[in-house]
Short mmCIF file of N, CA and C in Angstrom, two decimals:
data_model
loop_
_atom_site.label_atom_id
_atom_site.label_comp_id
_atom_site.label_asym_id
_atom_site.label_seq_id
_atom_site.Cartn_x
_atom_site.Cartn_y
_atom_site.Cartn_z
N MET A 1 -16.51 -2.34 -1.45
CA MET A 1 -15.32 -3.08 -1.80
C MET A 1 -14.20 -2.70 -0.82
N HIS A 2 -13.25 -3.58 -0.67
CA HIS A 2 -12.12 -3.36 0.22
C HIS A 2 -10.84 -3.80 -0.49
N ALA A 3 -9.69 -3.39 0.06
CA ALA A 3 -8.41 -3.78 -0.53
C ALA A 3 -7.28 -3.55 0.46
N VAL A 4 -6.20 -4.29 0.24
CA VAL A 4 -4.94 -4.00 0.92
C VAL A 4 -4.33 -2.81 0.17
N ILE A 5 -3.93 -1.80 0.91
CA ILE A 5 -3.47 -0.53 0.32
C ILE A 5 -1.94 -0.49 0.28
N ASP A 6 -1.39 -0.16 -0.89
CA ASP A 6 0.04 0.04 -1.05
C ASP A 6 0.40 1.49 -0.72
N THR A 7 1.65 1.72 -0.39
CA THR A 7 2.13 3.03 0.04
C THR A 7 1.86 4.13 -0.98
N ASN A 8 2.02 3.83 -2.27
CA ASN A 8 1.87 4.90 -3.27
C ASN A 8 0.45 5.45 -3.29
N VAL A 9 -0.53 4.66 -2.92
CA VAL A 9 -1.91 5.15 -2.88
C VAL A 9 -2.04 6.25 -1.82
N LEU A 10 -1.44 6.03 -0.66
CA LEU A 10 -1.49 7.05 0.40
C LEU A 10 -0.72 8.30 0.00
N ILE A 11 0.44 8.12 -0.60
CA ILE A 11 1.25 9.27 -1.03
C ILE A 11 0.49 10.09 -2.07
N TYR A 12 -0.09 9.42 -3.06
CA TYR A 12 -0.84 10.15 -4.09
C TYR A 12 -2.02 10.88 -3.48
N ASP A 13 -2.71 10.23 -2.55
CA ASP A 13 -3.86 10.84 -1.92
C ASP A 13 -3.47 12.06 -1.08
N THR A 14 -2.32 12.00 -0.44
CA THR A 14 -1.91 13.04 0.50
C THR A 14 -1.52 14.35 -0.16
N PHE A 15 -0.79 14.27 -1.25
CA PHE A 15 -0.16 15.46 -1.81
C PHE A 15 -0.88 15.94 -3.06
N SER A 16 -1.58 17.06 -2.93
CA SER A 16 -2.39 17.58 -4.03
C SER A 16 -1.54 18.05 -5.20
N ASP A 17 -0.25 18.30 -4.98
CA ASP A 17 0.62 18.71 -6.09
C ASP A 17 1.17 17.52 -6.88
N ASN A 18 0.84 16.31 -6.43
CA ASN A 18 1.27 15.11 -7.16
C ASN A 18 0.37 14.94 -8.38
N PRO A 19 0.94 14.64 -9.55
CA PRO A 19 0.11 14.49 -10.75
C PRO A 19 -0.91 13.35 -10.65
N PHE A 20 -0.70 12.41 -9.71
CA PHE A 20 -1.61 11.28 -9.57
C PHE A 20 -2.53 11.44 -8.36
N HIS A 21 -2.58 12.66 -7.81
CA HIS A 21 -3.37 12.92 -6.61
C HIS A 21 -4.83 12.47 -6.77
N GLU A 22 -5.47 12.88 -7.84
CA GLU A 22 -6.89 12.53 -8.02
C GLU A 22 -7.09 11.03 -8.16
N ASN A 23 -6.15 10.34 -8.79
CA ASN A 23 -6.24 8.88 -8.91
C ASN A 23 -6.21 8.22 -7.53
N GLY A 24 -5.29 8.66 -6.69
CA GLY A 24 -5.19 8.12 -5.34
C GLY A 24 -6.42 8.42 -4.52
N ARG A 25 -6.89 9.65 -4.61
CA ARG A 25 -8.07 10.06 -3.85
C ARG A 25 -9.30 9.25 -4.29
N ARG A 26 -9.50 9.14 -5.60
CA ARG A 26 -10.66 8.39 -6.12
C ARG A 26 -10.62 6.93 -5.69
N LEU A 27 -9.44 6.34 -5.75
CA LEU A 27 -9.31 4.93 -5.36
C LEU A 27 -9.69 4.73 -3.90
N LEU A 28 -9.14 5.54 -3.02
CA LEU A 28 -9.49 5.40 -1.60
C LEU A 28 -10.97 5.65 -1.35
N GLU A 29 -11.51 6.66 -2.01
CA GLU A 29 -12.93 6.97 -1.83
C GLU A 29 -13.85 5.86 -2.33
N SER A 30 -13.37 5.05 -3.26
CA SER A 30 -14.19 3.98 -3.82
C SER A 30 -14.26 2.75 -2.90
N LEU A 31 -13.44 2.73 -1.87
CA LEU A 31 -13.35 1.56 -0.99
C LEU A 31 -14.09 1.79 0.32
N ASP A 32 -14.74 0.74 0.82
CA ASP A 32 -15.41 0.88 2.11
C ASP A 32 -14.53 0.43 3.26
N LYS A 33 -13.43 -0.30 2.97
CA LYS A 33 -12.46 -0.67 4.00
C LYS A 33 -11.06 -0.58 3.41
N TRP A 34 -10.16 0.01 4.20
CA TRP A 34 -8.76 0.11 3.81
C TRP A 34 -7.95 -0.80 4.72
N TYR A 35 -7.40 -1.87 4.19
CA TYR A 35 -6.53 -2.75 4.95
C TYR A 35 -5.10 -2.29 4.71
N ILE A 36 -4.53 -1.64 5.73
CA ILE A 36 -3.22 -1.01 5.58
C ILE A 36 -2.20 -1.72 6.45
N PRO A 37 -1.23 -2.40 5.81
CA PRO A 37 -0.17 -3.05 6.57
C PRO A 37 0.68 -2.04 7.34
N ALA A 38 1.18 -2.46 8.50
CA ALA A 38 2.07 -1.62 9.29
C ALA A 38 3.27 -1.17 8.45
N LEU A 39 3.76 -2.05 7.58
CA LEU A 39 4.88 -1.71 6.71
C LEU A 39 4.55 -0.53 5.80
N VAL A 40 3.33 -0.44 5.33
CA VAL A 40 2.91 0.67 4.47
C VAL A 40 2.97 1.99 5.25
N LEU A 41 2.52 1.96 6.50
CA LEU A 41 2.60 3.17 7.32
C LEU A 41 4.06 3.57 7.53
N GLN A 42 4.92 2.59 7.72
CA GLN A 42 6.35 2.87 7.90
C GLN A 42 6.95 3.45 6.62
N GLU A 43 6.65 2.85 5.48
CA GLU A 43 7.15 3.40 4.21
C GLU A 43 6.62 4.81 3.97
N TYR A 44 5.39 5.05 4.33
CA TYR A 44 4.77 6.37 4.19
C TYR A 44 5.56 7.41 5.00
N LEU A 45 5.92 7.03 6.23
CA LEU A 45 6.71 7.93 7.07
C LEU A 45 8.11 8.15 6.50
N TRP A 46 8.70 7.10 5.92
CA TRP A 46 10.01 7.24 5.29
C TRP A 46 9.93 8.22 4.12
N PHE A 47 8.81 8.23 3.41
CA PHE A 47 8.62 9.18 2.32
C PHE A 47 8.68 10.61 2.86
N PHE A 48 7.98 10.85 3.98
CA PHE A 48 8.00 12.18 4.60
C PHE A 48 9.44 12.56 4.97
N LYS A 49 10.18 11.61 5.53
CA LYS A 49 11.57 11.88 5.92
C LYS A 49 12.42 12.21 4.69
N ARG A 50 12.32 11.36 3.66
CA ARG A 50 13.12 11.56 2.45
C ARG A 50 12.83 12.90 1.79
N GLU A 51 11.56 13.30 1.80
CA GLU A 51 11.16 14.56 1.17
C GLU A 51 11.28 15.77 2.11
N LYS A 52 11.83 15.49 3.32
CA LYS A 52 12.05 16.55 4.32
C LYS A 52 10.76 17.28 4.68
N LYS A 53 9.69 16.52 4.81
CA LYS A 53 8.41 17.08 5.25
C LYS A 53 8.41 17.12 6.79
N PRO A 54 7.68 18.05 7.38
CA PRO A 54 7.69 18.18 8.84
C PRO A 54 7.09 16.96 9.56
N LEU A 55 7.70 16.65 10.69
CA LEU A 55 7.20 15.56 11.55
C LEU A 55 5.73 15.77 11.89
N GLN A 56 5.36 17.00 12.22
CA GLN A 56 3.98 17.28 12.61
C GLN A 56 3.00 16.96 11.49
N THR A 57 3.38 17.22 10.26
CA THR A 57 2.52 16.89 9.12
C THR A 57 2.38 15.38 8.97
N ALA A 58 3.49 14.67 9.11
CA ALA A 58 3.45 13.21 9.02
C ALA A 58 2.54 12.63 10.11
N LYS A 59 2.70 13.11 11.32
CA LYS A 59 1.88 12.64 12.45
C LYS A 59 0.40 12.92 12.20
N LYS A 60 0.11 14.13 11.73
CA LYS A 60 -1.28 14.51 11.45
C LYS A 60 -1.90 13.58 10.39
N MET A 61 -1.14 13.29 9.33
CA MET A 61 -1.68 12.45 8.27
C MET A 61 -1.86 11.01 8.73
N ILE A 62 -0.91 10.46 9.45
CA ILE A 62 -1.06 9.09 9.98
C ILE A 62 -2.29 9.02 10.87
N GLU A 63 -2.44 9.99 11.76
CA GLU A 63 -3.61 10.01 12.64
C GLU A 63 -4.90 10.13 11.84
N TRP A 64 -4.87 10.91 10.76
CA TRP A 64 -6.07 11.06 9.93
C TRP A 64 -6.46 9.72 9.31
N TYR A 65 -5.49 9.02 8.72
CA TYR A 65 -5.79 7.73 8.10
C TYR A 65 -6.27 6.70 9.12
N ILE A 66 -5.58 6.58 10.25
CA ILE A 66 -5.95 5.52 11.19
C ILE A 66 -7.24 5.83 11.96
N SER A 67 -7.64 7.09 11.98
CA SER A 67 -8.90 7.42 12.66
C SER A 67 -10.11 7.30 11.73
N ASP A 68 -9.86 7.12 10.44
CA ASP A 68 -10.97 6.95 9.50
C ASP A 68 -11.65 5.61 9.76
N PRO A 69 -12.98 5.56 9.78
CA PRO A 69 -13.68 4.30 10.07
C PRO A 69 -13.40 3.19 9.05
N ARG A 70 -12.88 3.55 7.89
CA ARG A 70 -12.55 2.54 6.88
C ARG A 70 -11.23 1.84 7.16
N PHE A 71 -10.40 2.42 8.02
CA PHE A 71 -9.07 1.89 8.31
C PHE A 71 -9.13 0.57 9.07
N ARG A 72 -8.35 -0.39 8.60
CA ARG A 72 -8.11 -1.65 9.30
C ARG A 72 -6.61 -1.90 9.22
N GLY A 73 -5.96 -1.95 10.38
CA GLY A 73 -4.51 -2.18 10.40
C GLY A 73 -4.18 -3.65 10.23
N LEU A 74 -3.10 -3.91 9.53
CA LEU A 74 -2.59 -5.27 9.35
C LEU A 74 -1.20 -5.35 9.96
N GLU A 75 -1.02 -6.26 10.89
CA GLU A 75 0.25 -6.40 11.59
C GLU A 75 1.20 -7.33 10.85
N MET A 76 2.47 -7.13 11.10
CA MET A 76 3.51 -8.00 10.55
C MET A 76 3.53 -9.28 11.39
N SER A 77 3.76 -10.39 10.74
CA SER A 77 3.90 -11.67 11.44
C SER A 77 4.95 -12.52 10.74
N HIS A 78 5.37 -13.57 11.43
CA HIS A 78 6.35 -14.46 10.79
C HIS A 78 5.74 -15.16 9.58
N GLU A 79 4.43 -15.42 9.60
CA GLU A 79 3.78 -16.04 8.43
C GLU A 79 3.86 -15.13 7.20
N ILE A 80 3.68 -13.86 7.43
CA ILE A 80 3.77 -12.89 6.33
C ILE A 80 5.19 -12.90 5.75
N ILE A 81 6.18 -12.87 6.61
CA ILE A 81 7.59 -12.86 6.16
C ILE A 81 7.90 -14.12 5.36
N ILE A 82 7.53 -15.27 5.89
CA ILE A 82 7.79 -16.55 5.20
C ILE A 82 7.09 -16.57 3.84
N HIS A 83 5.84 -16.12 3.81
CA HIS A 83 5.10 -16.10 2.55
C HIS A 83 5.76 -15.15 1.54
N ALA A 84 6.20 -13.99 2.01
CA ALA A 84 6.86 -13.02 1.14
C ALA A 84 8.15 -13.62 0.55
N LEU A 85 8.92 -14.30 1.37
CA LEU A 85 10.15 -14.94 0.88
C LEU A 85 9.83 -16.01 -0.15
N LYS A 86 8.73 -16.73 0.06
CA LYS A 86 8.32 -17.75 -0.90
C LYS A 86 7.95 -17.11 -2.24
N ILE A 87 7.25 -15.98 -2.21
CA ILE A 87 6.91 -15.26 -3.44
C ILE A 87 8.18 -14.88 -4.18
N LEU A 88 9.14 -14.31 -3.45
CA LEU A 88 10.39 -13.91 -4.09
C LEU A 88 11.10 -15.11 -4.73
N GLN A 89 11.12 -16.21 -4.00
CA GLN A 89 11.78 -17.41 -4.51
C GLN A 89 11.02 -17.99 -5.71
N ASP A 90 9.71 -18.13 -5.58
CA ASP A 90 8.90 -18.75 -6.64
C ASP A 90 8.90 -17.94 -7.93
N TYR A 91 9.03 -16.62 -7.82
CA TYR A 91 8.95 -15.76 -9.00
C TYR A 91 10.29 -15.10 -9.33
N ASN A 92 11.36 -15.69 -8.78
CA ASN A 92 12.73 -15.30 -9.12
C ASN A 92 12.97 -13.79 -8.95
N ARG A 93 12.55 -13.27 -7.79
CA ARG A 93 12.77 -11.86 -7.46
C ARG A 93 13.84 -11.76 -6.39
N SER A 94 14.59 -10.67 -6.37
CA SER A 94 15.64 -10.49 -5.37
C SER A 94 15.05 -9.94 -4.07
N LEU A 95 15.87 -9.97 -3.03
CA LEU A 95 15.45 -9.42 -1.74
C LEU A 95 15.15 -7.93 -1.80
N SER A 96 15.62 -7.26 -2.84
CA SER A 96 15.31 -5.83 -2.96
C SER A 96 13.80 -5.59 -3.13
N HIS A 97 13.05 -6.64 -3.42
CA HIS A 97 11.60 -6.53 -3.59
C HIS A 97 10.82 -7.02 -2.37
N ILE A 98 11.51 -7.17 -1.23
CA ILE A 98 10.86 -7.76 -0.06
C ILE A 98 9.67 -6.94 0.43
N ASN A 99 9.76 -5.61 0.42
CA ASN A 99 8.62 -4.83 0.91
C ASN A 99 7.38 -5.05 0.06
N ASP A 100 7.54 -5.05 -1.25
CA ASP A 100 6.40 -5.33 -2.12
C ASP A 100 5.85 -6.73 -1.87
N ALA A 101 6.75 -7.70 -1.69
CA ALA A 101 6.30 -9.07 -1.44
C ALA A 101 5.56 -9.18 -0.11
N ILE A 102 5.98 -8.41 0.88
CA ILE A 102 5.28 -8.41 2.17
C ILE A 102 3.88 -7.83 2.01
N ILE A 103 3.77 -6.71 1.33
CA ILE A 103 2.46 -6.09 1.11
C ILE A 103 1.56 -7.03 0.31
N LEU A 104 2.11 -7.63 -0.73
CA LEU A 104 1.35 -8.59 -1.53
C LEU A 104 0.93 -9.80 -0.70
N SER A 105 1.79 -10.25 0.19
CA SER A 105 1.47 -11.41 1.03
C SER A 105 0.25 -11.14 1.90
N HIS A 106 0.11 -9.92 2.38
CA HIS A 106 -1.10 -9.58 3.14
C HIS A 106 -2.34 -9.82 2.28
N ALA A 107 -2.30 -9.37 1.04
CA ALA A 107 -3.45 -9.56 0.14
C ALA A 107 -3.68 -11.04 -0.14
N VAL A 108 -2.63 -11.77 -0.41
CA VAL A 108 -2.76 -13.20 -0.72
C VAL A 108 -3.35 -13.96 0.46
N LEU A 109 -2.78 -13.76 1.65
CA LEU A 109 -3.22 -14.53 2.81
C LEU A 109 -4.61 -14.13 3.30
N LYS A 110 -5.01 -12.90 3.03
CA LYS A 110 -6.38 -12.47 3.37
C LYS A 110 -7.36 -12.77 2.25
N GLY A 111 -6.85 -12.96 1.04
CA GLY A 111 -7.73 -13.16 -0.12
C GLY A 111 -8.38 -11.87 -0.56
N PHE A 112 -7.71 -10.74 -0.35
CA PHE A 112 -8.24 -9.42 -0.67
C PHE A 112 -7.57 -8.87 -1.93
N PRO A 113 -8.25 -7.95 -2.63
CA PRO A 113 -7.59 -7.24 -3.73
C PRO A 113 -6.45 -6.37 -3.20
N LEU A 114 -5.58 -5.97 -4.10
CA LEU A 114 -4.47 -5.08 -3.78
C LEU A 114 -4.66 -3.77 -4.51
N ALA A 115 -4.61 -2.66 -3.78
CA ALA A 115 -4.71 -1.32 -4.38
C ALA A 115 -3.30 -0.75 -4.51
N THR A 116 -2.84 -0.59 -5.76
CA THR A 116 -1.51 -0.05 -6.01
C THR A 116 -1.44 0.54 -7.41
N PHE A 117 -0.53 1.51 -7.55
CA PHE A 117 -0.23 2.07 -8.86
C PHE A 117 1.14 1.61 -9.36
N ASP A 118 1.83 0.81 -8.56
CA ASP A 118 3.16 0.31 -8.89
C ASP A 118 3.03 -0.76 -9.97
N VAL A 119 3.56 -0.50 -11.15
CA VAL A 119 3.39 -1.38 -12.31
C VAL A 119 3.97 -2.77 -12.04
N LYS A 120 5.17 -2.84 -11.48
CA LYS A 120 5.80 -4.15 -11.22
C LYS A 120 5.02 -4.94 -10.18
N LEU A 121 4.57 -4.28 -9.13
CA LEU A 121 3.79 -4.96 -8.10
C LEU A 121 2.44 -5.42 -8.65
N ARG A 122 1.84 -4.61 -9.50
CA ARG A 122 0.57 -5.00 -10.13
C ARG A 122 0.75 -6.29 -10.93
N LYS A 123 1.83 -6.36 -11.71
CA LYS A 123 2.08 -7.56 -12.53
C LYS A 123 2.30 -8.78 -11.66
N LEU A 124 3.08 -8.61 -10.60
CA LEU A 124 3.33 -9.73 -9.69
C LEU A 124 2.03 -10.18 -9.02
N ALA A 125 1.21 -9.24 -8.59
CA ALA A 125 -0.07 -9.58 -7.96
C ALA A 125 -0.96 -10.36 -8.93
N GLN A 126 -1.01 -9.92 -10.17
CA GLN A 126 -1.82 -10.63 -11.16
C GLN A 126 -1.27 -12.03 -11.42
N THR A 127 0.04 -12.18 -11.36
CA THR A 127 0.68 -13.49 -11.55
C THR A 127 0.25 -14.46 -10.46
N VAL A 128 0.05 -13.95 -9.24
CA VAL A 128 -0.37 -14.83 -8.14
C VAL A 128 -1.90 -14.80 -7.95
N ASP A 129 -2.60 -14.34 -8.98
CA ASP A 129 -4.07 -14.33 -9.02
C ASP A 129 -4.73 -13.45 -7.95
N ILE A 130 -4.13 -12.30 -7.71
CA ILE A 130 -4.74 -11.32 -6.82
C ILE A 130 -5.31 -10.20 -7.68
N LYS A 131 -6.56 -9.85 -7.43
CA LYS A 131 -7.20 -8.74 -8.14
C LYS A 131 -6.49 -7.45 -7.77
N VAL A 132 -6.27 -6.59 -8.76
CA VAL A 132 -5.56 -5.33 -8.56
C VAL A 132 -6.49 -4.17 -8.85
N LEU A 133 -6.42 -3.17 -7.97
CA LEU A 133 -7.20 -1.94 -8.14
C LEU A 133 -6.26 -0.76 -8.25
N PRO A 134 -6.59 0.24 -9.04
CA PRO A 134 -7.69 0.24 -9.99
C PRO A 134 -7.43 -0.77 -11.10
N GLU A 135 -8.49 -1.13 -11.81
CA GLU A 135 -8.34 -2.15 -12.85
C GLU A 135 -7.37 -1.73 -13.94
N HIS A 136 -7.35 -0.44 -14.25
CA HIS A 136 -6.45 0.08 -15.31
C HIS A 136 -5.78 1.34 -14.78
N ILE A 137 -4.52 1.53 -15.18
CA ILE A 137 -3.83 2.76 -14.83
C ILE A 137 -3.26 3.39 -16.09
N GLY A 138 -3.07 4.69 -16.01
CA GLY A 138 -2.43 5.52 -16.96
C GLY A 138 -2.60 5.37 -18.36
#
C-alpha cells in the first residue's frame, strides 16, 4: 500500500519521546511507498526550527527519509495550488488551512490515500472521498 504522507506522521516517527511515536512508526512501516510533498518536508524542517533542534539533526533526518527506497517526492505545481484553493472555497475553509489543502490536493490529484493523524484534515479528506490512513486513531 502507498499514501501521501502528512507532516505529523514524520514528526511522530522521528521523535521516540512523542506519545504517538509508535503510531507514526507503524504507519510508515505498513506502506511500501511514501509519497511526500515538498511542502511536508518544509513543514518538517520548520518543526525542527520551532523546537530549536540542531540543523545537523534535521539534515540527517531529511536525508534518511529521502534515501529510503519507499520515498517518492511530490513537487509543488500551479495545479496543486489551484486545486487547494478550490477545496478551501468549496468546503468554506479559510486560507489558514492552505497547507493542509495543498497536501490533500496531492492525494486527490494522484488518487492516493492520505496518511495523517490530524483530525480536521482526516475529516476533510473523507469529505472529498479520499481514503485516510490509519483507518482509526486514538
